PDB file of C-alpha atoms in Angstrom:
ATOM      1  CA  ALA A 265     -47.164  15.589  18.419  1.00 75.00           C
ATOM      2  CA  VAL A 266     -47.764  11.869  17.850  1.00 75.00           C
ATOM      3  CA  LEU A 267     -45.228  10.901  20.508  1.00 78.00           C
ATOM      4  CA  ALA A 268     -46.657  13.380  23.008  1.00 77.00           C
ATOM      5  CA  ALA A 269     -50.192  12.062  22.420  1.00 79.00           C
ATOM      6  CA  ALA A 270     -49.052   8.462  22.828  1.00 76.00           C
ATOM      7  CA  ARG A 271     -47.221   9.295  26.053  1.00 74.00           C
ATOM      8  CA  ARG A 272     -50.335  10.942  27.471  1.00 79.00           C
ATOM      9  CA  ARG A 273     -52.365   7.811  26.716  1.00 77.00           C
ATOM     10  CA  GLY A 274     -49.666   5.461  27.983  1.00 72.00           C
ATOM     11  CA  GLY A 275     -49.225   3.805  24.607  1.00 66.00           C
ATOM     12  CA  THR A 276     -46.185   2.384  22.924  1.00 73.00           C
ATOM     13  CA  VAL A 277     -44.928   4.021  19.778  1.00 74.00           C
ATOM     14  CA  VAL A 278     -42.309   2.392  17.577  1.00 76.00           C
ATOM     15  CA  VAL A 279     -40.324   4.858  15.501  1.00 78.00           C
ATOM     16  CA  ASP A 280     -37.952   3.927  12.693  1.00 78.00           C
ATOM     17  CA  LEU A 281     -35.408   6.740  12.525  1.00 81.00           C
ATOM     18  CA  PRO A 282     -32.669   7.512  10.004  1.00 80.00           C
ATOM     19  CA  ARG A 283     -28.995   7.274  10.952  1.00 76.00           C
ATOM     20  CA  ARG A 284     -28.433  10.986  10.546  1.00 81.00           C
ATOM     21  CA  LEU A 285     -29.203  13.253  13.472  1.00 82.00           C
ATOM     22  CA  ASP A 286     -30.967  16.480  12.535  1.00 86.00           C
ATOM     23  CA  ASP A 287     -33.191  18.707  14.684  1.00 87.00           C
ATOM     24  CA  GLU A 288     -36.352  16.657  14.087  1.00 86.00           C
ATOM     25  CA  VAL A 289     -34.663  13.327  14.856  1.00 86.00           C
ATOM     26  CA  ALA A 290     -33.028  14.810  17.966  1.00 86.00           C
ATOM     27  CA  GLU A 291     -36.439  15.997  19.179  1.00 85.00           C
ATOM     28  CA  VAL A 292     -37.914  12.523  18.751  1.00 85.00           C
ATOM     29  CA  LEU A 293     -34.941  10.930  20.539  1.00 87.00           C
ATOM     30  CA  THR A 294     -35.348  13.201  23.581  1.00 86.00           C
ATOM     31  CA  GLN A 295     -38.892  11.882  24.018  1.00 83.00           C
ATOM     32  CA  LEU A 296     -37.977   8.187  23.938  1.00 85.00           C
ATOM     33  CA  ASP A 297     -37.806   6.043  27.042  1.00 82.00           C
ATOM     34  CA  LEU A 298     -35.935   3.325  25.174  1.00 87.00           C
ATOM     35  CA  ALA A 299     -34.141   3.112  21.826  1.00 90.00           C
ATOM     36  CA  VAL A 300     -32.988  -0.049  20.099  1.00 92.00           C
ATOM     37  CA  LEU A 301     -30.252   0.161  17.496  1.00 93.00           C
ATOM     38  CA  VAL A 302     -30.569  -2.760  15.058  1.00 91.00           C
ATOM     39  CA  VAL A 303     -27.115  -3.741  13.801  1.00 93.00           C
ATOM     40  CA  PRO A 304     -26.111  -6.364  11.241  1.00 92.00           C
ATOM     41  CA  ALA A 305     -23.347  -8.605  12.623  1.00 92.00           C
ATOM     42  CA  GLU A 306     -20.604  -7.507  10.256  1.00 92.00           C
ATOM     43  CA  LEU A 307     -17.582  -5.343  11.001  1.00 92.00           C
ATOM     44  CA  ARG A 308     -18.430  -2.394   8.731  1.00 93.00           C
ATOM     45  CA  ALA A 309     -21.952  -2.206  10.143  1.00 93.00           C
ATOM     46  CA  ILE A 310     -20.639  -2.388  13.706  1.00 95.00           C
ATOM     47  CA  ALA A 311     -18.215   0.468  13.023  1.00 95.00           C
ATOM     48  CA  ALA A 312     -21.023   2.589  11.561  1.00 94.00           C
ATOM     49  CA  ALA A 313     -23.303   1.668  14.474  1.00 94.00           C
ATOM     50  CA  GLY A 314     -20.608   2.801  16.893  1.00 95.00           C
ATOM     51  CA  ARG A 315     -20.733   6.291  15.390  1.00 93.00           C
ATOM     52  CA  VAL A 316     -24.530   6.341  15.517  1.00 91.00           C
ATOM     53  CA  ALA A 317     -24.552   5.043  19.108  1.00 93.00           C
ATOM     54  CA  ALA A 318     -22.087   7.726  20.213  1.00 92.00           C
ATOM     55  CA  THR A 319     -24.397  10.435  18.903  1.00 89.00           C
ATOM     56  CA  VAL A 320     -27.728   8.900  19.886  1.00 90.00           C
ATOM     57  CA  GLY A 321     -26.394   7.863  23.293  1.00 89.00           C
ATOM     58  CA  MET A 322     -25.943  11.529  24.200  1.00 89.00           C
ATOM     59  CA  VAL A 323     -29.691  12.077  23.783  1.00 88.00           C
ATOM     60  CA  VAL A 324     -31.403   8.783  24.716  1.00 89.00           C
ATOM     61  CA  ARG A 325     -31.429   7.584  28.311  1.00 86.00           C
ATOM     62  CA  ASP A 326     -31.702   3.864  27.518  1.00 91.00           C
ATOM     63  CA  LEU A 327     -29.978   2.752  24.305  1.00 93.00           C
ATOM     64  CA  ARG A 328     -29.684  -0.970  23.541  1.00 94.00           C
ATOM     65  CA  VAL A 329     -28.533  -3.036  20.585  1.00 95.00           C
ATOM     66  CA  ALA A 330     -30.393  -5.775  18.732  1.00 94.00           C
ATOM     67  CA  VAL A 331     -28.097  -7.808  16.513  1.00 94.00           C
ATOM     68  CA  ARG A 332     -29.140  -9.224  13.167  1.00 90.00           C
ATOM     69  CA  GLY A 333     -27.333 -12.221  11.667  1.00 85.00           C
ATOM     70  CA  PRO A 334     -25.889 -13.916   9.811  1.00 87.00           C
ATOM     71  CA  TYR A 335     -22.755 -13.478  11.860  1.00 87.00           C
ATOM     72  CA  ALA A 336     -19.283 -12.756  10.549  1.00 84.00           C
ATOM     73  CA  PRO A 337     -16.620 -15.204  11.804  1.00 87.00           C
ATOM     74  CA  GLY A 338     -15.762 -14.574  15.455  1.00 87.00           C
ATOM     75  CA  LEU A 339     -18.894 -12.507  16.131  1.00 91.00           C
ATOM     76  CA  ASP A 340     -22.066 -13.266  18.011  1.00 93.00           C
ATOM     77  CA  ASP A 341     -24.734 -11.048  19.537  1.00 94.00           C
ATOM     78  CA  ARG A 342     -22.914 -10.644  22.860  1.00 95.00           C
ATOM     79  CA  GLU A 343     -19.652  -9.698  21.155  1.00 96.00           C
ATOM     80  CA  VAL A 344     -21.373  -7.052  19.023  1.00 96.00           C
ATOM     81  CA  ALA A 345     -22.991  -5.579  22.148  1.00 96.00           C
ATOM     82  CA  ARG A 346     -19.605  -5.600  23.913  1.00 97.00           C
ATOM     83  CA  LEU A 347     -17.888  -3.883  20.974  1.00 96.00           C
ATOM     84  CA  LEU A 348     -20.553  -1.170  20.965  1.00 96.00           C
ATOM     85  CA  GLY A 349     -20.625  -0.849  24.749  1.00 96.00           C
ATOM     86  CA  LEU A 350     -24.406  -1.246  24.780  1.00 96.00           C
ATOM     87  CA  PRO A 351     -26.770  -3.597  26.598  1.00 95.00           C
ATOM     88  CA  LEU A 352     -27.997  -6.436  24.397  1.00 95.00           C
ATOM     89  CA  ALA A 353     -31.693  -6.278  23.541  1.00 93.00           C
ATOM     90  CA  GLY A 354     -31.468  -9.594  21.715  1.00 91.00           C
ATOM     91  CA  GLU A 355     -30.871 -11.232  18.378  1.00 91.00           C
ATOM     92  CA  VAL A 356     -33.151 -10.189  15.535  1.00 88.00           C
ATOM     93  CA  PRO A 357     -33.871 -13.334  13.542  1.00 82.00           C
ATOM     94  CA  ALA A 358     -34.014 -13.444   9.768  1.00 75.00           C
ATOM     95  CA  GLU A 359     -37.517 -13.019   8.358  1.00 71.00           C
ATOM     96  CA  PRO A 360     -37.620 -15.175   5.207  1.00 68.00           C
ATOM     97  CA  GLY A 361     -39.297 -13.834   2.092  1.00 66.00           C
ATOM     98  CA  LEU A 362     -39.278 -10.140   2.963  1.00 62.00           C
ATOM     99  CA  SER A 363     -38.405  -9.198  -0.595  1.00 62.00           C
ATOM    100  CA  ARG A 364     -41.317 -11.145  -2.151  1.00 69.00           C
ATOM    101  CA  PRO A 365     -43.962  -8.944  -3.800  1.00 71.00           C
ATOM    102  CA  GLY A 366     -47.134  -8.633  -1.737  1.00 70.00           C
ATOM    103  CA  ARG A 367     -45.388  -9.706   1.474  1.00 69.00           C
ATOM    104  CA  LYS A 368     -46.885  -8.427   4.702  1.00 70.00           C
ATOM    105  CA  PRO A 369     -44.748  -5.993   6.748  1.00 68.00           C
ATOM    106  CA  PRO A 370     -42.015  -7.545   8.931  1.00 65.00           C
ATOM    107  CA  GLY A 371     -43.395  -8.756  12.243  1.00 64.00           C
ATOM    108  CA  SER A 372     -47.023  -8.813  11.110  1.00 69.00           C
ATOM    109  CA  VAL A 373     -47.178 -12.618  11.009  1.00 71.00           C
ATOM    110  CA  ALA A 374     -47.917 -13.507  14.647  1.00 74.00           C
ATOM    111  CA  ARG A 375     -45.770 -16.651  14.633  1.00 78.00           C
ATOM    112  CA  GLY A 376     -43.007 -15.235  12.470  1.00 79.00           C
ATOM    113  CA  PRO A 377     -39.423 -14.818  13.716  1.00 80.00           C
ATOM    114  CA  LEU A 378     -39.564 -11.038  14.077  1.00 81.00           C
ATOM    115  CA  ALA A 379     -42.903 -11.126  15.891  1.00 81.00           C
ATOM    116  CA  ARG A 380     -41.493 -13.707  18.340  1.00 84.00           C
ATOM    117  CA  PHE A 381     -38.435 -11.497  18.936  1.00 84.00           C
ATOM    118  CA  CYS A 382     -40.648  -8.459  19.593  1.00 84.00           C
ATOM    119  CA  LYS A 383     -42.940 -10.370  21.961  1.00 86.00           C
ATOM    120  CA  GLY A 384     -39.973 -11.643  23.982  1.00 87.00           C
ATOM    121  CA  PHE A 385     -38.323  -8.239  24.007  1.00 86.00           C
ATOM    122  CA  TRP A 386     -41.448  -6.495  25.309  1.00 84.00           C
ATOM    123  CA  GLU A 387     -42.003  -9.163  27.959  1.00 86.00           C
ATOM    124  CA  ARG A 388     -38.399  -8.783  29.237  1.00 85.00           C
ATOM    125  CA  THR A 389     -38.617  -4.989  29.106  1.00 82.00           C
ATOM    126  CA  LEU A 390     -41.863  -4.917  31.079  1.00 76.00           C
ATOM    127  CA  VAL A 391     -40.409  -7.222  33.738  1.00 75.00           C
ATOM    128  CA  GLU A 392     -37.314  -4.975  33.988  1.00 77.00           C
ATOM    129  CA  ALA A 393     -39.583  -1.960  34.436  1.00 68.00           C
ATOM    130  CA  GLY A 394     -41.610  -3.733  37.112  1.00 68.00           C
ATOM    131  CA  GLY A 395     -44.746  -3.965  34.971  1.00 59.00           C
ATOM    132  CA  ALA A 396     -47.052  -6.888  34.421  1.00 52.00           C
ATOM    133  CA  VAL A 397     -46.481  -9.287  31.576  1.00 49.00           C
TER     134      VAL A 397
END
């Protein structure tokens, strides 16, 4: 219902979904225009992300990967995207101090690393879609 209401108003809704695909998650995925799979740059995480991408990719029209460092030897964001066979949405920078008590949610500090990533991502995505920045 929330997604449908946001779509009617033309808004953007960010949804953090679990890795498992049940009926509710599948329903949400069918309503997305774009999904970004955030993957740590380590081999075990890439293997797990490959399984998730195979399932989610059957439902979502536009699935991309955002890679989070630090990087394992021999890996970078482009290599992770290549291994997963997904377009690269970008590199998600580390957000220092996330585990400190009383810390604001990730991305809520306007000049923080995650907020800068999100701003750049949305600007590129709007340009790709032919919208104004």
